[in-house]
Amino acid sequence: MPLPLYLLALAVFAMGTSEFMLAGLLPDIASDLDVTVGTAGMLTSAFAIGMVVGAPLVAALARTWPRRPVLLGFVLVFATAHVMGAVTTRFPVLFATRVVAALANAGFLAVALTAATMLVSPDRKGRALAVLLSGTTVATIAGVPGGALLGTALGWRATFWAVAALCLPAALGILKGIPAGRDEDEATGRPALRVELAQLTRARLVLVMLIGALVNAATFASLTFLAPVVTDSAGLGRLWVSVALVLFGAGSFVGVTLAGRLSDRSPGLVIAVAGPLLLIGWPALAVLANEPVSLFALVFVQGVLSFALGSTLITRVLYEAGGAPTMAGSYATAALNVGAAVGPVIAAASLGTGAGVLGPLWASGVLVAAALLIAFPLLAVITADRSTEVLR
């Protein structure tokens, strides 16, 4: 694989780290900027909102844009947003930088998915996309807990500076390795934008997007407020937050790997097995959160189940939106980030209940229950094969 592809993956790693890193930084941000932890949790929603808006909008606009200047621009905007976030002393400014960073992230992914396939021969496109998207998986395993460790040692602002620094080699790789023009052949056979947007009127596509949003809302509801569970409920030191995040990230890697093997052939099996186990797992985590061994074991298991189920639902969105080859990925991104925006809001509200810091775990259980109540009666419908080719 060419070096520029790995540098694009580095940018995806930086962006994935940024999206998830607040799970280990919220208490420090809240204390430093004089807001509640629940209010600080809205930063996760801000990023998700930017992704929801940016993914379909920029995907539509970027269909005809030249790749190199656009990719470079998005990376530089993303880095600048993190520099501004690192130096601000005002929470509204930090909130705004998260929205801007998310818009840049959405735009970068919309263009990079196409650019990555142009760097290799046609028979290696699948591998190129796997390299590019591995940045997100590695972010959950290494970037997020690493950011938490850096934040514990040097303060949360250091993590923002580190993410900005990671963008610099990616920017250099774009300048050196991405062709300046655009490939006119890409437009051959491409459906009109109105045809791709019309896919959103299909009931099955909307149904799968809704279920995916609910599952992702459950994931982000608990992940965003995992640090207080570790430090307050389990009574452990701040360094153990990084351990919990590493375990969740490792679980997510296992879950994505399992989904990759099963989601194409047996999506109904993944949903039927992972769904109920995920539903049981969130309340179990709330009940056993004061037992460190049980807490860490369940954090790993929930990472496996959340990403196995979430990845399978992403695949189903891509199948259902097969008639929208340039927009299907943005539909999946938007649906999952609706969940990422709504989940922390619901979780923040639950902090004010009698459940306290365990409220987000109970809220996650409710969200998964809602997803399964919709999915199970229609399981045969949402997992039915389509003749339309899945997005590649």
CSV table of C-alpha atoms in Angstrom, one decimal:
chain,number,residue,atom,x,y,z
A,1,MET,CA,0.0,0.0,0.0
A,2,PRO,CA,1.3,3.5,-0.9
A,3,LEU,CA,2.6,5.7,2.0
A,4,PRO,CA,0.0,8.5,1.3
A,5,LEU,CA,-2.7,6.0,2.1
A,6,TYR,CA,-1.3,5.4,5.5
A,7,LEU,CA,-1.0,9.1,6.1
A,8,LEU,CA,-4.7,9.5,5.2
A,9,ALA,CA,-5.3,6.7,7.8
A,10,LEU,CA,-3.3,8.8,10.3
A,11,ALA,CA,-5.7,11.7,9.7
A,12,VAL,CA,-8.7,9.3,10.3
A,13,PHE,CA,-6.9,8.1,13.5
A,14,ALA,CA,-6.6,11.7,14.7
A,15,MET,CA,-10.2,12.4,13.9
A,16,GLY,CA,-11.4,9.2,15.5
A,17,THR,CA,-9.4,9.9,18.6
A,18,SER,CA,-11.0,13.4,18.8
A,19,GLU,CA,-14.5,12.0,18.4
A,20,PHE,CA,-14.1,9.5,21.3
A,21,MET,CA,-11.5,11.1,23.5
A,22,LEU,CA,-13.8,13.2,25.7
A,23,ALA,CA,-14.9,10.1,27.5
A,24,GLY,CA,-11.7,10.3,29.6
A,25,LEU,CA,-11.5,14.1,29.8
A,26,LEU,CA,-14.9,15.3,30.8
A,27,PRO,CA,-14.3,15.7,34.6
A,28,ASP,CA,-11.2,17.8,34.0
A,29,ILE,CA,-12.9,20.0,31.3
A,30,ALA,CA,-15.9,20.5,33.5
A,31,SER,CA,-13.7,21.6,36.4
A,32,ASP,CA,-11.4,23.8,34.4
A,33,LEU,CA,-14.3,25.6,32.5
A,34,ASP,CA,-16.6,25.8,35.6
A,35,VAL,CA,-19.4,23.8,34.1
A,36,THR,CA,-21.1,20.5,35.3
A,37,VAL,CA,-20.0,17.2,34.0
A,38,GLY,CA,-23.4,16.8,32.3
A,39,THR,CA,-22.9,20.1,30.5
A,40,ALA,CA,-19.4,19.1,29.4
A,41,GLY,CA,-20.9,15.9,28.0
A,42,MET,CA,-22.7,18.1,25.4
A,43,LEU,CA,-19.4,18.5,23.7
A,44,THR,CA,-19.8,14.9,22.4
A,45,SER,CA,-23.3,15.8,21.1
A,46,ALA,CA,-21.8,18.9,19.4
A,47,PHE,CA,-19.3,16.7,17.5
A,48,ALA,CA,-22.1,14.3,16.5
A,49,ILE,CA,-24.4,17.1,15.4
A,50,GLY,CA,-21.6,18.4,13.1
A,51,MET,CA,-21.2,14.9,11.7
A,52,VAL,CA,-24.9,14.5,11.1
A,53,VAL,CA,-25.1,17.8,9.2
A,54,GLY,CA,-21.8,17.5,7.5
A,55,ALA,CA,-21.8,14.0,6.3
A,56,PRO,CA,-24.7,14.2,3.7
A,57,LEU,CA,-24.1,17.9,2.9
A,58,VAL,CA,-20.4,17.6,2.2
A,59,ALA,CA,-20.8,14.2,0.5
A,60,ALA,CA,-23.2,15.9,-2.0
A,61,LEU,CA,-21.0,18.9,-2.5
A,62,ALA,CA,-17.8,16.9,-2.8
A,63,ARG,CA,-19.0,14.7,-5.7
A,64,THR,CA,-17.2,17.0,-8.2
A,65,TRP,CA,-14.5,18.6,-6.1
A,66,PRO,CA,-10.7,18.2,-6.8
A,67,ARG,CA,-9.4,16.0,-4.1
A,68,ARG,CA,-6.0,17.3,-3.0
A,69,PRO,CA,-6.9,20.9,-2.0
A,70,VAL,CA,-10.2,19.8,-0.4
A,71,LEU,CA,-8.5,17.1,1.7
A,72,LEU,CA,-5.8,19.5,2.7
A,73,GLY,CA,-8.3,22.2,3.6
A,74,PHE,CA,-10.4,19.8,5.8
A,75,VAL,CA,-7.3,18.6,7.7
A,76,LEU,CA,-6.1,22.1,8.3
A,77,VAL,CA,-9.5,23.3,9.5
A,78,PHE,CA,-9.7,20.2,11.8
A,79,ALA,CA,-6.3,21.0,13.2
A,80,THR,CA,-7.1,24.7,13.7
A,81,ALA,CA,-10.3,23.9,15.6
A,82,HIS,CA,-8.3,21.8,18.0
A,83,VAL,CA,-5.7,24.6,18.5
A,84,MET,CA,-8.6,27.0,19.3
A,85,GLY,CA,-10.1,24.4,21.7
A,86,ALA,CA,-6.8,24.0,23.5
A,87,VAL,CA,-6.4,27.7,24.2
A,88,THR,CA,-9.9,28.8,25.0
A,89,THR,CA,-11.1,29.4,28.5
A,90,ARG,CA,-14.8,29.7,27.5
A,91,PHE,CA,-17.1,26.7,27.2
A,92,PRO,CA,-19.3,28.1,24.3
A,93,VAL,CA,-16.1,28.6,22.2
A,94,LEU,CA,-15.0,25.0,22.9
A,95,PHE,CA,-18.5,23.8,22.0
A,96,ALA,CA,-18.3,25.7,18.7
A,97,THR,CA,-14.8,24.3,17.9
A,98,ARG,CA,-16.3,20.8,18.3
A,99,VAL,CA,-19.0,21.5,15.7
A,100,VAL,CA,-16.4,22.9,13.3
A,101,ALA,CA,-14.1,19.9,13.8
A,102,ALA,CA,-16.9,17.5,13.1
A,103,LEU,CA,-17.9,19.3,9.9
A,104,ALA,CA,-14.2,19.0,8.8
A,105,ASN,CA,-14.2,15.4,9.8
A,106,ALA,CA,-17.3,14.6,7.8
A,107,GLY,CA,-15.9,16.4,4.7
A,108,PHE,CA,-12.6,14.7,4.9
A,109,LEU,CA,-14.1,11.2,5.1
A,110,ALA,CA,-16.5,12.0,2.2
A,111,VAL,CA,-13.5,12.8,-0.1
A,112,ALA,CA,-10.9,10.4,1.4
A,113,LEU,CA,-13.0,7.3,0.7
A,114,THR,CA,-12.8,8.1,-3.0
A,115,ALA,CA,-9.2,9.3,-2.9
A,116,ALA,CA,-8.0,6.1,-1.2
A,117,THR,CA,-9.3,3.9,-4.0
A,118,MET,CA,-7.5,6.1,-6.6
A,119,LEU,CA,-4.1,5.5,-5.0
A,120,VAL,CA,-4.2,1.7,-5.8
A,121,SER,CA,-5.0,-0.6,-8.7
A,122,PRO,CA,-8.6,-1.5,-9.2
A,123,ASP,CA,-8.1,-5.0,-7.7
A,124,ARG,CA,-6.9,-3.6,-4.4
A,125,LYS,CA,-9.6,-1.0,-3.6
A,126,GLY,CA,-11.1,-3.1,-0.8
A,127,ARG,CA,-7.8,-3.4,0.9
A,128,ALA,CA,-7.2,0.4,0.5
A,129,LEU,CA,-10.5,1.2,2.2
A,130,ALA,CA,-9.7,-1.3,5.0
A,131,VAL,CA,-6.4,0.6,5.6
A,132,LEU,CA,-8.1,3.9,5.6
A,133,LEU,CA,-10.9,3.0,8.0
A,134,SER,CA,-8.5,1.1,10.3
A,135,GLY,CA,-7.6,4.5,11.7
A,136,THR,CA,-11.0,4.6,13.5
A,137,THR,CA,-10.6,1.2,15.1
A,138,VAL,CA,-7.0,2.0,16.2
A,139,ALA,CA,-8.3,5.2,17.7
A,140,THR,CA,-10.7,3.3,20.0
A,141,ILE,CA,-7.9,1.0,21.1
A,142,ALA,CA,-4.9,3.3,21.4
A,143,GLY,CA,-5.8,6.9,20.7
A,144,VAL,CA,-8.6,7.4,23.2
A,145,PRO,CA,-6.9,5.8,26.2
A,146,GLY,CA,-3.7,7.4,25.2
A,147,GLY,CA,-5.4,10.7,25.2
A,148,ALA,CA,-6.9,10.0,28.6
A,149,LEU,CA,-3.4,9.2,29.9
A,150,LEU,CA,-2.0,12.4,28.4
A,151,GLY,CA,-4.8,14.4,29.8
A,152,THR,CA,-4.2,12.9,33.3
A,153,ALA,CA,-0.5,13.7,33.1
A,154,LEU,CA,-0.5,17.1,31.4
A,155,GLY,CA,-4.1,18.3,31.5
A,156,TRP,CA,-6.9,18.0,28.9
A,157,ARG,CA,-5.6,20.8,26.7
A,158,ALA,CA,-2.5,18.7,26.0
A,159,THR,CA,-4.7,16.1,24.3
A,160,PHE,CA,-6.2,18.7,22.0
A,161,TRP,CA,-2.7,19.9,21.1
A,162,ALA,CA,-1.7,16.3,20.3
A,163,VAL,CA,-4.6,15.7,18.0
A,164,ALA,CA,-3.7,18.9,16.1
A,165,ALA,CA,-0.1,17.8,15.8
A,166,LEU,CA,-1.2,14.4,14.3
A,167,CYS,CA,-2.8,16.3,11.5
A,168,LEU,CA,0.5,17.8,10.3
A,169,PRO,CA,2.1,14.6,8.8
A,170,ALA,CA,-1.3,13.8,7.2
A,171,ALA,CA,-1.3,17.2,5.6
A,172,LEU,CA,2.2,16.7,4.2
A,173,GLY,CA,1.2,13.3,2.8
A,174,ILE,CA,-1.8,14.8,1.0
A,175,LEU,CA,0.5,17.4,-0.6
A,176,LYS,CA,3.0,14.9,-1.7
A,177,GLY,CA,0.9,11.9,-2.6
A,178,ILE,CA,-2.6,12.9,-3.7
A,179,PRO,CA,-3.1,14.0,-7.4
A,180,ALA,CA,-4.0,17.7,-7.7
A,181,GLY,CA,-6.8,17.2,-10.2
A,182,ARG,CA,-9.9,15.1,-10.3
A,183,ASP,CA,-10.6,12.0,-12.3
A,184,GLU,CA,-13.2,12.8,-14.9
A,185,ASP,CA,-13.9,9.1,-15.2
A,186,GLU,CA,-15.4,9.0,-11.7
A,187,ALA,CA,-18.5,10.7,-13.0
A,188,THR,CA,-19.2,8.0,-15.6
A,189,GLY,CA,-22.3,6.0,-14.6
A,190,ARG,CA,-22.9,8.0,-11.5
A,191,PRO,CA,-26.6,8.4,-10.6
A,192,ALA,CA,-27.9,12.0,-10.4
A,193,LEU,CA,-28.0,13.4,-6.9
A,194,ARG,CA,-31.8,13.5,-6.8
A,195,VAL,CA,-31.8,9.8,-7.5
A,196,GLU,CA,-29.5,9.1,-4.6
A,197,LEU,CA,-31.5,11.4,-2.3
A,198,ALA,CA,-34.7,9.6,-3.3
A,199,GLN,CA,-33.3,6.5,-1.6
A,200,LEU,CA,-34.2,8.1,1.7
A,201,THR,CA,-37.9,7.6,0.9
A,202,ARG,CA,-37.5,3.9,1.2
A,203,ALA,CA,-39.1,2.6,4.4
A,204,ARG,CA,-36.5,-0.2,5.0
A,205,LEU,CA,-33.6,2.2,4.7
A,206,VAL,CA,-35.2,4.6,7.2
A,207,LEU,CA,-36.0,1.7,9.6
A,208,VAL,CA,-32.4,0.4,9.7
A,209,MET,CA,-31.1,3.9,10.1
A,210,LEU,CA,-33.4,4.4,13.1
A,211,ILE,CA,-32.4,1.2,14.8
A,212,GLY,CA,-28.7,2.0,14.2
A,213,ALA,CA,-29.2,5.5,15.7
A,214,LEU,CA,-30.8,4.0,18.9
A,215,VAL,CA,-28.0,1.4,19.3
A,216,ASN,CA,-25.3,4.1,18.9
A,217,ALA,CA,-27.2,6.4,21.3
A,218,ALA,CA,-26.9,3.7,23.9
A,219,THR,CA,-23.2,3.3,23.2
A,220,PHE,CA,-22.4,7.0,23.5
A,221,ALA,CA,-24.7,7.5,26.4
A,222,SER,CA,-22.5,5.3,28.6
A,223,LEU,CA,-19.1,5.8,26.9
A,224,THR,CA,-19.3,9.6,27.3
A,225,PHE,CA,-19.8,9.3,31.1
A,226,LEU,CA,-17.7,6.2,31.8
A,227,ALA,CA,-15.0,8.2,33.7
A,228,PRO,CA,-17.3,9.1,36.6
A,229,VAL,CA,-18.5,5.5,36.9
A,230,VAL,CA,-14.9,4.4,37.2
A,231,THR,CA,-13.8,7.1,39.7
A,232,ASP,CA,-17.0,7.6,41.7
A,233,SER,CA,-18.9,4.3,41.7
A,234,ALA,CA,-15.9,1.9,41.6
A,235,GLY,CA,-13.8,4.3,43.7
A,236,LEU,CA,-10.7,4.0,41.5
A,237,GLY,CA,-8.1,6.5,40.6
A,238,ARG,CA,-8.1,8.5,37.3
A,239,LEU,CA,-5.5,6.3,35.7
A,240,TRP,CA,-8.0,3.4,35.8
A,241,VAL,CA,-10.2,5.4,33.4
A,242,SER,CA,-7.6,4.7,30.7
A,243,VAL,CA,-7.7,1.0,31.6
A,244,ALA,CA,-11.5,1.0,31.1
A,245,LEU,CA,-11.2,2.8,27.8
A,246,VAL,CA,-8.5,0.4,26.5
A,247,LEU,CA,-10.8,-2.5,27.4
A,248,PHE,CA,-13.8,-0.9,25.7
A,249,GLY,CA,-11.6,-0.2,22.6
A,250,ALA,CA,-10.3,-3.8,22.6
A,251,GLY,CA,-13.8,-5.0,22.8
A,252,SER,CA,-14.8,-2.8,19.9
A,253,PHE,CA,-12.1,-4.3,17.8
A,254,VAL,CA,-13.3,-7.8,18.5
A,255,GLY,CA,-16.9,-6.8,17.8
A,256,VAL,CA,-16.0,-5.2,14.4
A,257,THR,CA,-14.0,-8.3,13.5
A,258,LEU,CA,-16.9,-10.6,14.3
A,259,ALA,CA,-19.3,-8.4,12.5
A,260,GLY,CA,-17.1,-8.4,9.4
A,261,ARG,CA,-17.3,-12.2,9.3
A,262,LEU,CA,-21.0,-12.5,10.0
A,263,SER,CA,-22.8,-9.3,9.0
A,264,ASP,CA,-22.9,-10.1,5.2
A,265,ARG,CA,-24.0,-13.7,5.5
A,266,SER,CA,-26.0,-13.8,8.8
A,267,PRO,CA,-27.1,-10.3,9.9
A,268,GLY,CA,-30.2,-11.7,11.5
A,269,LEU,CA,-28.1,-13.9,13.7
A,270,VAL,CA,-25.9,-11.1,14.9
A,271,ILE,CA,-28.9,-8.9,15.7
A,272,ALA,CA,-30.8,-11.8,17.4
A,273,VAL,CA,-27.8,-12.7,19.6
A,274,ALA,CA,-26.0,-9.5,20.3
A,275,GLY,CA,-29.1,-7.4,20.8
A,276,PRO,CA,-30.5,-9.2,23.8
A,277,LEU,CA,-27.1,-9.6,25.4
A,278,LEU,CA,-26.4,-5.9,24.9
A,279,LEU,CA,-29.8,-5.2,26.6
A,280,ILE,CA,-28.8,-7.3,29.6
A,281,GLY,CA,-25.3,-5.9,29.8
A,282,TRP,CA,-26.0,-2.3,30.4
A,283,PRO,CA,-28.2,-2.8,33.5
A,284,ALA,CA,-25.7,-5.5,34.7
A,285,LEU,CA,-22.9,-3.0,34.4
A,286,ALA,CA,-24.9,-0.5,36.5
A,287,VAL,CA,-25.6,-3.1,39.2
A,288,LEU,CA,-22.0,-4.3,39.3
A,289,ALA,CA,-20.2,-1.0,38.8
A,290,ASN,CA,-18.9,-0.9,42.4
A,291,GLU,CA,-17.0,-4.2,41.8
A,292,PRO,CA,-13.8,-3.3,39.7
A,293,VAL,CA,-13.3,-6.7,38.2
A,294,SER,CA,-16.9,-7.1,37.1
A,295,LEU,CA,-16.9,-3.5,35.9
A,296,PHE,CA,-13.9,-4.0,33.6
A,297,ALA,CA,-15.1,-7.4,32.4
A,298,LEU,CA,-18.5,-5.9,31.4
A,299,VAL,CA,-16.9,-2.9,29.8
A,300,PHE,CA,-15.0,-5.2,27.5
A,301,VAL,CA,-18.1,-7.3,26.7
A,302,GLN,CA,-20.2,-4.2,26.1
A,303,GLY,CA,-17.6,-2.9,23.7
A,304,VAL,CA,-17.8,-6.2,21.8
A,305,LEU,CA,-21.6,-6.3,21.6
A,306,SER,CA,-22.0,-2.6,20.9
A,307,PHE,CA,-19.7,-2.6,17.9
A,308,ALA,CA,-20.7,-6.0,16.6
A,309,LEU,CA,-24.3,-4.9,16.5
A,310,GLY,CA,-23.5,-1.3,15.4
A,311,SER,CA,-21.2,-2.5,12.5
A,312,THR,CA,-23.9,-5.0,11.3
A,313,LEU,CA,-26.4,-2.2,11.2
A,314,ILE,CA,-24.0,0.0,9.2
A,315,THR,CA,-23.7,-2.8,6.7
A,316,ARG,CA,-27.5,-3.1,6.5
A,317,VAL,CA,-27.7,0.7,5.8
A,318,LEU,CA,-25.2,0.3,3.0
A,319,TYR,CA,-27.1,-2.6,1.5
A,320,GLU,CA,-30.4,-0.7,1.7
A,321,ALA,CA,-28.8,2.4,0.1
A,322,GLY,CA,-27.1,0.5,-2.7
A,323,GLY,CA,-28.8,2.8,-5.2
A,324,ALA,CA,-26.9,5.7,-3.8
A,325,PRO,CA,-23.2,4.9,-4.4
A,326,THR,CA,-21.8,8.3,-3.5
A,327,MET,CA,-24.2,9.0,-0.6
A,328,ALA,CA,-24.8,5.7,1.1
A,329,GLY,CA,-21.8,6.1,3.4
A,330,SER,CA,-23.1,9.6,4.5
A,331,TYR,CA,-26.5,8.1,5.3
A,332,ALA,CA,-24.9,5.6,7.6
A,333,THR,CA,-22.6,8.2,9.2
A,334,ALA,CA,-25.6,10.6,9.7
A,335,ALA,CA,-27.7,7.9,11.3
A,336,LEU,CA,-25.1,6.7,13.7
A,337,ASN,CA,-24.2,10.3,14.7
A,338,VAL,CA,-27.8,11.1,15.4
A,339,GLY,CA,-27.4,8.5,18.0
A,340,ALA,CA,-24.1,9.9,19.1
A,341,ALA,CA,-25.8,13.3,19.6
A,342,VAL,CA,-28.9,12.1,21.3
A,343,GLY,CA,-27.3,9.6,23.6
A,344,PRO,CA,-25.2,12.0,25.7
A,345,VAL,CA,-28.1,14.4,26.0
A,346,ILE,CA,-30.3,11.6,27.5
A,347,ALA,CA,-27.4,10.4,29.7
A,348,ALA,CA,-26.7,13.9,31.0
A,349,ALA,CA,-30.4,14.2,32.0
A,350,SER,CA,-30.2,10.9,33.8
A,351,LEU,CA,-27.3,12.2,36.0
A,352,GLY,CA,-29.8,14.3,37.9
A,353,THR,CA,-31.9,11.3,38.8
A,354,GLY,CA,-31.5,9.1,41.9
A,355,ALA,CA,-29.2,6.8,39.8
A,356,GLY,CA,-26.5,9.5,39.8
A,357,VAL,CA,-23.4,8.6,37.8
A,358,LEU,CA,-25.0,5.2,37.0
A,359,GLY,CA,-27.9,6.9,35.2
A,360,PRO,CA,-26.3,6.7,31.8
A,361,LEU,CA,-25.9,3.0,32.1
A,362,TRP,CA,-29.6,2.5,32.8
A,363,ALA,CA,-30.4,5.0,30.0
A,364,SER,CA,-28.4,2.8,27.6
A,365,GLY,CA,-30.5,-0.2,28.5
A,366,VAL,CA,-33.7,1.7,27.7
A,367,LEU,CA,-32.3,2.8,24.4
A,368,VAL,CA,-31.3,-0.7,23.4
A,369,ALA,CA,-34.7,-2.0,24.5
A,370,ALA,CA,-36.4,0.6,22.2
A,371,ALA,CA,-34.2,-0.6,19.3
A,372,LEU,CA,-35.1,-4.2,19.8
A,373,LEU,CA,-38.8,-3.5,20.2
A,374,ILE,CA,-38.6,-2.0,16.7
A,375,ALA,CA,-36.2,-4.5,15.2
A,376,PHE,CA,-37.4,-7.9,16.4
A,377,PRO,CA,-41.0,-7.9,14.9
A,378,LEU,CA,-39.4,-6.8,11.6
A,379,LEU,CA,-36.2,-8.8,11.7
A,380,ALA,CA,-36.9,-10.7,8.5
A,381,VAL,CA,-37.6,-7.5,6.7
A,382,ILE,CA,-34.5,-5.5,7.7
A,383,THR,CA,-32.2,-8.4,7.1
A,384,ALA,CA,-33.6,-9.5,3.7
A,385,ASP,CA,-31.2,-9.6,0.8
A,386,ARG,CA,-31.4,-7.1,-2.0
A,387,SER,CA,-30.2,-7.5,-5.5
A,388,THR,CA,-28.8,-4.0,-5.5
A,389,GLU,CA,-25.0,-4.1,-5.1
A,390,VAL,CA,-23.7,-2.9,-1.8
A,391,LEU,CA,-21.5,0.2,-1.7
A,392,ARG,CA,-17.8,-0.6,-2.3
